[in-house]
């Protein structure tokens, strides 16, 4: 794996959210509890409002799969919100929070957009599936380009602290946003054109809402690589995990057996 060639200090800046306490096991436990109610509410809204009379293909199968995934995630969220459990299995808890955040703020809104678009009786199944495939491909390109960008920045030392590259990190990152901006702009133009043809300009409120929902899906794909790298660091480096008293462990322990 390419990341195995990097050292612990190459990931130091990523510890910021851990050092601040925002992503401590205790904070993540509270977030999981809150997410239980948000996921339940959002799921009901999606299939009562968006799914009602939608012509999206195989929406019943989509409903069952999404229901099972949501129930499993909710049950696990309850388990990993228990202090004894989450302190003992911090890595698993963090992995669960990635799944929860992607499901809650990305996948669910994307599904809602597709189902709502499918409520338009003038839209054909082929057109709707073409839109789905294209938006998924754009999402895949955003994820892949973000992964490449993230790895290049790590190799350049942009996520080290106390170095010249650390001080210039903002400069490097601004330049590296260009591929995602291009892909995102193309995706946004495609989405807007499709929605305008589908709903017409009189449905501008629907167009804005659906564009926002799909944009949230893309935004979550944009942050997913960083979430996965932090998860990798929690498995490889002991310093990305917390002691029983809630304090972050010191640097210097390279773990490859966890």
mmCIF file of C-alpha atoms in Angstrom:
data_model
loop_
_atom_site.group_PDB
_atom_site.id
_atom_site.type_symbol
_atom_site.label_atom_id
_atom_site.label_comp_id
_atom_site.label_asym_id
_atom_site.label_seq_id
_atom_site.Cartn_x
_atom_site.Cartn_y
_atom_site.Cartn_z
ATOM 1 C CA UNK A 1 0.000 0.000 0.000
ATOM 2 C CA UNK A 2 1.292 3.440 -0.966
ATOM 3 C CA UNK A 3 0.567 4.985 2.443
ATOM 4 C CA UNK A 4 2.824 2.429 4.124
ATOM 5 C CA UNK A 5 5.814 4.249 2.620
ATOM 6 C CA UNK A 6 4.968 7.374 4.619
ATOM 7 C CA UNK A 7 6.030 8.025 8.212
ATOM 8 C CA UNK A 8 4.017 9.046 11.242
ATOM 9 C CA UNK A 9 5.044 12.699 10.990
ATOM 10 C CA UNK A 10 3.619 12.851 7.452
ATOM 11 C CA UNK A 11 0.117 12.586 8.952
ATOM 12 C CA UNK A 12 0.558 14.873 11.977
ATOM 13 C CA UNK A 13 -1.785 17.664 10.826
ATOM 14 C CA UNK A 14 -4.623 15.140 10.568
ATOM 15 C CA UNK A 15 -4.482 14.768 14.351
ATOM 16 C CA UNK A 16 -5.908 18.273 14.730
ATOM 17 C CA UNK A 17 -9.521 17.106 14.975
ATOM 18 C CA UNK A 18 -8.461 14.470 17.515
ATOM 19 C CA UNK A 19 -6.416 16.878 19.617
ATOM 20 C CA UNK A 20 -9.285 19.372 19.712
ATOM 21 C CA UNK A 21 -11.609 16.683 21.028
ATOM 22 C CA UNK A 22 -14.057 16.971 18.128
ATOM 23 C CA UNK A 23 -13.371 13.380 17.150
ATOM 24 C CA UNK A 24 -12.628 11.895 20.531
ATOM 25 C CA UNK A 25 -14.452 8.625 21.341
ATOM 26 C CA UNK A 26 -16.706 10.510 23.761
ATOM 27 C CA UNK A 27 -17.668 13.128 21.149
ATOM 28 C CA UNK A 28 -18.222 10.495 18.487
ATOM 29 C CA UNK A 29 -20.412 8.548 20.905
ATOM 30 C CA UNK A 30 -22.639 11.596 21.352
ATOM 31 C CA UNK A 31 -22.742 12.129 17.583
ATOM 32 C CA UNK A 32 -23.843 8.514 17.062
ATOM 33 C CA UNK A 33 -26.751 8.980 19.483
ATOM 34 C CA UNK A 34 -27.871 12.148 17.676
ATOM 35 C CA UNK A 35 -27.465 10.413 14.313
ATOM 36 C CA UNK A 36 -29.900 7.675 15.379
ATOM 37 C CA UNK A 37 -32.764 10.152 15.478
ATOM 38 C CA UNK A 38 -31.623 12.056 12.376
ATOM 39 C CA UNK A 39 -31.291 8.888 10.289
ATOM 40 C CA UNK A 40 -34.696 7.621 11.399
ATOM 41 C CA UNK A 41 -36.377 10.945 10.607
ATOM 42 C CA UNK A 42 -34.612 11.361 7.264
ATOM 43 C CA UNK A 43 -35.435 7.803 6.207
ATOM 44 C CA UNK A 44 -39.134 8.350 6.882
ATOM 45 C CA UNK A 45 -39.143 11.669 5.000
ATOM 46 C CA UNK A 46 -37.295 10.183 2.005
ATOM 47 C CA UNK A 47 -39.731 7.346 1.387
ATOM 48 C CA UNK A 48 -42.915 9.120 2.437
ATOM 49 C CA UNK A 49 -42.251 12.305 0.474
ATOM 50 C CA UNK A 50 -39.653 11.443 -2.158
ATOM 51 C CA UNK A 51 -40.615 7.805 -2.693
ATOM 52 C CA UNK A 52 -44.357 8.367 -2.885
ATOM 53 C CA UNK A 53 -45.510 7.777 -6.501
ATOM 54 C CA UNK A 54 -41.929 7.844 -7.758
ATOM 55 C CA UNK A 55 -41.235 5.952 -10.989
ATOM 56 C CA UNK A 56 -37.598 5.235 -10.098
ATOM 57 C CA UNK A 57 -36.806 1.626 -11.167
ATOM 58 C CA UNK A 58 -36.690 -1.027 -8.419
ATOM 59 C CA UNK A 59 -37.497 1.531 -5.737
ATOM 60 C CA UNK A 60 -38.927 -1.251 -3.536
ATOM 61 C CA UNK A 61 -35.590 -3.090 -3.582
ATOM 62 C CA UNK A 62 -33.799 0.187 -2.916
ATOM 63 C CA UNK A 63 -36.147 0.789 0.014
ATOM 64 C CA UNK A 64 -35.459 -2.651 1.543
ATOM 65 C CA UNK A 65 -31.676 -2.412 1.130
ATOM 66 C CA UNK A 66 -31.595 1.110 2.559
ATOM 67 C CA UNK A 67 -33.892 0.051 5.407
ATOM 68 C CA UNK A 68 -31.684 -2.909 6.372
ATOM 69 C CA UNK A 69 -28.506 -0.816 6.196
ATOM 70 C CA UNK A 70 -30.083 1.964 8.280
ATOM 71 C CA UNK A 71 -31.358 -0.468 10.940
ATOM 72 C CA UNK A 72 -27.956 -2.189 11.217
ATOM 73 C CA UNK A 73 -26.196 1.188 11.452
ATOM 74 C CA UNK A 74 -28.635 2.392 14.130
ATOM 75 C CA UNK A 75 -28.156 -0.764 16.231
ATOM 76 C CA UNK A 76 -24.365 -0.469 15.953
ATOM 77 C CA UNK A 77 -24.605 3.237 16.812
ATOM 78 C CA UNK A 78 -26.341 2.355 20.069
ATOM 79 C CA UNK A 79 -23.661 -0.227 20.872
ATOM 80 C CA UNK A 80 -20.723 2.045 20.089
ATOM 81 C CA UNK A 81 -22.203 4.949 22.049
ATOM 82 C CA UNK A 82 -21.540 2.947 25.244
ATOM 83 C CA UNK A 83 -18.321 4.236 26.904
ATOM 84 C CA UNK A 84 -16.920 0.794 27.778
ATOM 85 C CA UNK A 85 -17.393 -0.383 24.182
ATOM 86 C CA UNK A 86 -16.121 2.669 22.327
ATOM 87 C CA UNK A 87 -12.999 3.054 24.472
ATOM 88 C CA UNK A 88 -12.101 -0.577 23.825
ATOM 89 C CA UNK A 89 -12.912 -0.497 20.115
ATOM 90 C CA UNK A 90 -12.044 3.050 19.060
ATOM 91 C CA UNK A 91 -11.086 2.103 15.514
ATOM 92 C CA UNK A 92 -14.377 0.323 14.888
ATOM 93 C CA UNK A 93 -16.285 3.257 16.346
ATOM 94 C CA UNK A 94 -14.506 5.671 13.996
ATOM 95 C CA UNK A 95 -15.223 3.421 11.016
ATOM 96 C CA UNK A 96 -18.883 3.379 12.049
ATOM 97 C CA UNK A 97 -18.991 7.184 12.206
ATOM 98 C CA UNK A 98 -17.685 7.305 8.619
ATOM 99 C CA UNK A 99 -20.518 5.011 7.505
ATOM 100 C CA UNK A 100 -23.072 7.000 9.496
ATOM 101 C CA UNK A 101 -21.949 10.374 8.134
ATOM 102 C CA UNK A 102 -21.837 9.129 4.538
ATOM 103 C CA UNK A 103 -25.270 7.503 4.872
ATOM 104 C CA UNK A 104 -26.840 10.475 6.636
ATOM 105 C CA UNK A 105 -25.436 13.435 4.715
ATOM 106 C CA UNK A 106 -24.517 11.843 1.387
ATOM 107 C CA UNK A 107 -26.295 8.670 0.300
ATOM 108 C CA UNK A 108 -29.675 9.491 1.855
ATOM 109 C CA UNK A 109 -29.898 12.912 0.202
ATOM 110 C CA UNK A 110 -28.782 11.445 -3.132
ATOM 111 C CA UNK A 111 -31.484 8.758 -2.968
ATOM 112 C CA UNK A 112 -34.048 11.391 -2.001
ATOM 113 C CA UNK A 113 -33.112 13.458 -5.063
ATOM 114 C CA UNK A 114 -33.423 10.487 -7.424
ATOM 115 C CA UNK A 115 -36.794 9.418 -6.008
ATOM 116 C CA UNK A 116 -38.150 12.969 -6.134
ATOM 117 C CA UNK A 117 -37.020 13.439 -9.734
ATOM 118 C CA UNK A 118 -38.750 10.152 -10.546
ATOM 119 C CA UNK A 119 -42.089 11.637 -9.435
ATOM 120 C CA UNK A 120 -42.201 13.658 -12.644
ATOM 121 C CA UNK A 121 -44.563 11.750 -14.941
ATOM 122 C CA UNK A 122 -42.955 13.143 -18.102
ATOM 123 C CA UNK A 123 -39.599 11.516 -17.374
ATOM 124 C CA UNK A 124 -38.715 8.163 -18.946
ATOM 125 C CA UNK A 125 -37.028 5.268 -17.147
ATOM 126 C CA UNK A 126 -34.084 5.348 -19.559
ATOM 127 C CA UNK A 127 -33.582 9.067 -18.998
ATOM 128 C CA UNK A 128 -33.726 8.662 -15.231
ATOM 129 C CA UNK A 129 -31.240 5.778 -15.255
ATOM 130 C CA UNK A 130 -28.907 7.700 -17.563
ATOM 131 C CA UNK A 131 -28.992 10.611 -15.114
ATOM 132 C CA UNK A 132 -28.266 8.213 -12.239
ATOM 133 C CA UNK A 133 -25.287 6.614 -14.005
ATOM 134 C CA UNK A 134 -23.779 9.938 -15.053
ATOM 135 C CA UNK A 135 -24.091 11.481 -11.586
ATOM 136 C CA UNK A 136 -22.547 8.348 -10.043
ATOM 137 C CA UNK A 137 -19.656 8.465 -12.526
ATOM 138 C CA UNK A 138 -19.081 12.129 -11.674
ATOM 139 C CA UNK A 139 -19.104 11.192 -7.987
ATOM 140 C CA UNK A 140 -16.570 8.444 -8.654
ATOM 141 C CA UNK A 141 -14.298 10.883 -10.490
ATOM 142 C CA UNK A 142 -14.530 13.365 -7.607
ATOM 143 C CA UNK A 143 -13.588 10.627 -5.127
ATOM 144 C CA UNK A 144 -10.674 9.328 -7.227
ATOM 145 C CA UNK A 145 -9.269 12.796 -7.974
ATOM 146 C CA UNK A 146 -9.553 13.727 -4.288
ATOM 147 C CA UNK A 147 -7.660 10.557 -3.308
ATOM 148 C CA UNK A 148 -4.881 11.380 -5.784
ATOM 149 C CA UNK A 149 -4.722 14.984 -4.566
ATOM 150 C CA UNK A 150 -4.608 13.860 -0.946
ATOM 151 C CA UNK A 151 -1.787 11.388 -1.577
ATOM 152 C CA UNK A 152 0.280 13.977 -3.472
ATOM 153 C CA UNK A 153 -0.101 16.443 -0.592
ATOM 154 C CA UNK A 154 0.949 13.764 1.888
ATOM 155 C CA UNK A 155 4.015 12.937 -0.218
ATOM 156 C CA UNK A 156 4.930 16.639 -0.382
ATOM 157 C CA UNK A 157 4.847 16.852 3.388
ATOM 158 C CA UNK A 158 1.869 19.210 3.434
ATOM 159 C CA UNK A 159 0.408 17.443 6.465
ATOM 160 C CA UNK A 160 3.545 17.705 8.601
ATOM 161 C CA UNK A 161 3.785 20.292 11.375
ATOM 162 C CA UNK A 162 6.585 22.779 12.006
ATOM 163 C CA UNK A 163 7.967 22.632 8.479
ATOM 164 C CA UNK A 164 8.107 25.073 5.598
ATOM 165 C CA UNK A 165 5.656 22.914 3.699
ATOM 166 C CA UNK A 166 3.267 23.031 6.622
ATOM 167 C CA UNK A 167 3.291 26.828 6.511
ATOM 168 C CA UNK A 168 2.682 26.724 2.760
ATOM 169 C CA UNK A 169 0.034 24.016 2.976
ATOM 170 C CA UNK A 170 -2.779 26.401 2.062
ATOM 171 C CA UNK A 171 -0.951 27.393 -1.120
ATOM 172 C CA UNK A 172 -0.471 23.773 -2.167
ATOM 173 C CA UNK A 173 -4.074 22.877 -1.396
ATOM 174 C CA UNK A 174 -5.563 25.778 -3.371
ATOM 175 C CA UNK A 175 -3.713 24.679 -6.501
ATOM 176 C CA UNK A 176 -4.697 21.038 -5.976
ATOM 177 C CA UNK A 177 -8.416 21.879 -5.905
ATOM 178 C CA UNK A 178 -8.469 22.576 -9.651
ATOM 179 C CA UNK A 179 -9.293 19.005 -10.856
ATOM 180 C CA UNK A 180 -12.210 18.712 -8.400
ATOM 181 C CA UNK A 181 -13.470 22.191 -9.354
ATOM 182 C CA UNK A 182 -13.454 21.239 -13.042
ATOM 183 C CA UNK A 183 -15.220 17.900 -12.440
ATOM 184 C CA UNK A 184 -17.690 19.487 -10.026
ATOM 185 C CA UNK A 185 -18.465 22.323 -12.437
ATOM 186 C CA UNK A 186 -19.130 19.907 -15.292
ATOM 187 C CA UNK A 187 -21.337 17.846 -12.983
ATOM 188 C CA UNK A 188 -23.244 20.914 -11.810
ATOM 189 C CA UNK A 189 -23.899 22.079 -15.375
ATOM 190 C CA UNK A 190 -25.136 18.607 -16.355
ATOM 191 C CA UNK A 191 -27.422 18.364 -13.306
ATOM 192 C CA UNK A 192 -28.902 21.837 -13.861
ATOM 193 C CA UNK A 193 -29.510 21.226 -17.561
ATOM 194 C CA UNK A 194 -31.203 17.904 -16.871
ATOM 195 C CA UNK A 195 -33.403 19.292 -14.088
ATOM 196 C CA UNK A 196 -34.417 22.347 -16.118
ATOM 197 C CA UNK A 197 -35.446 20.098 -19.030
ATOM 198 C CA UNK A 198 -37.345 17.847 -16.606
ATOM 199 C CA UNK A 199 -39.142 20.394 -14.403
ATOM 200 C CA UNK A 200 -38.962 23.588 -16.449
ATOM 201 C CA UNK A 201 -38.102 26.999 -15.053
ATOM 202 C CA UNK A 202 -41.399 27.109 -13.139
ATOM 203 C CA UNK A 203 -39.992 24.394 -10.886
ATOM 204 C CA UNK A 204 -36.949 26.468 -9.888
ATOM 205 C CA UNK A 205 -37.440 25.703 -6.183
ATOM 206 C CA UNK A 206 -37.366 21.952 -6.906
ATOM 207 C CA UNK A 207 -34.329 22.371 -9.164
ATOM 208 C CA UNK A 208 -32.408 24.224 -6.446
ATOM 209 C CA UNK A 209 -33.341 21.668 -3.791
ATOM 210 C CA UNK A 210 -32.398 18.630 -5.907
ATOM 211 C CA UNK A 211 -29.124 20.262 -6.965
ATOM 212 C CA UNK A 212 -28.343 20.941 -3.302
ATOM 213 C CA UNK A 213 -29.068 17.325 -2.342
ATOM 214 C CA UNK A 214 -26.776 15.911 -5.032
ATOM 215 C CA UNK A 215 -24.113 18.503 -4.177
ATOM 216 C CA UNK A 216 -24.188 17.275 -0.559
ATOM 217 C CA UNK A 217 -23.565 13.757 -1.870
ATOM 218 C CA UNK A 218 -20.521 15.019 -3.789
ATOM 219 C CA UNK A 219 -19.299 17.025 -0.789
ATOM 220 C CA UNK A 220 -19.329 13.867 1.339
ATOM 221 C CA UNK A 221 -17.345 12.015 -1.334
ATOM 222 C CA UNK A 222 -14.859 14.879 -1.232
ATOM 223 C CA UNK A 223 -14.235 14.451 2.520
ATOM 224 C CA UNK A 224 -14.317 10.633 2.422
ATOM 225 C CA UNK A 225 -10.601 10.183 1.520
ATOM 226 C CA UNK A 226 -9.518 12.181 4.571
ATOM 227 C CA UNK A 227 -11.875 10.155 6.772
ATOM 228 C CA UNK A 228 -10.385 6.923 5.405
ATOM 229 C CA UNK A 229 -6.798 8.128 5.882
ATOM 230 C CA UNK A 230 -7.499 9.032 9.516
ATOM 231 C CA UNK A 231 -9.019 5.567 9.974
ATOM 232 C CA UNK A 232 -5.855 4.089 8.434
ATOM 233 C CA UNK A 233 -3.754 6.135 10.859
ATOM 234 C CA UNK A 234 -5.793 4.887 13.815
ATOM 235 C CA UNK A 235 -4.919 1.325 12.817
ATOM 236 C CA UNK A 236 -1.270 1.989 12.021
ATOM 237 C CA UNK A 237 -0.307 4.585 14.649
ATOM 238 C CA UNK A 238 -1.131 4.284 18.319
ATOM 239 C CA UNK A 239 -0.860 8.083 18.625
ATOM 240 C CA UNK A 240 -4.158 8.474 16.753
ATOM 241 C CA UNK A 241 -5.992 6.697 19.553
ATOM 242 C CA UNK A 242 -6.971 7.719 23.075
ATOM 243 C CA UNK A 243 -6.035 6.443 26.513
ATOM 244 C CA UNK A 244 -8.681 5.209 28.948
ATOM 245 C CA UNK A 245 -8.694 8.620 30.659
ATOM 246 C CA UNK A 246 -9.648 10.293 27.359
ATOM 247 C CA UNK A 247 -6.274 11.859 26.534
ATOM 248 C CA UNK A 248 -4.625 11.357 23.167
ATOM 249 C CA UNK A 249 -1.662 8.969 23.134
ATOM 250 C CA UNK A 250 1.788 10.435 22.357
ATOM 251 C CA UNK A 251 3.538 10.059 19.022
ATOM 252 C CA UNK A 252 6.264 7.536 18.366
ATOM 253 C CA UNK A 253 4.474 4.206 18.235
ATOM 254 C CA UNK A 254 4.161 2.766 14.732
ATOM 255 C CA UNK A 255 1.456 0.091 14.924
ATOM 256 C CA UNK A 256 0.906 -2.405 12.124
ATOM 257 C CA UNK A 257 -0.655 -5.160 14.192
ATOM 258 C CA UNK A 258 -3.834 -3.394 15.366
#
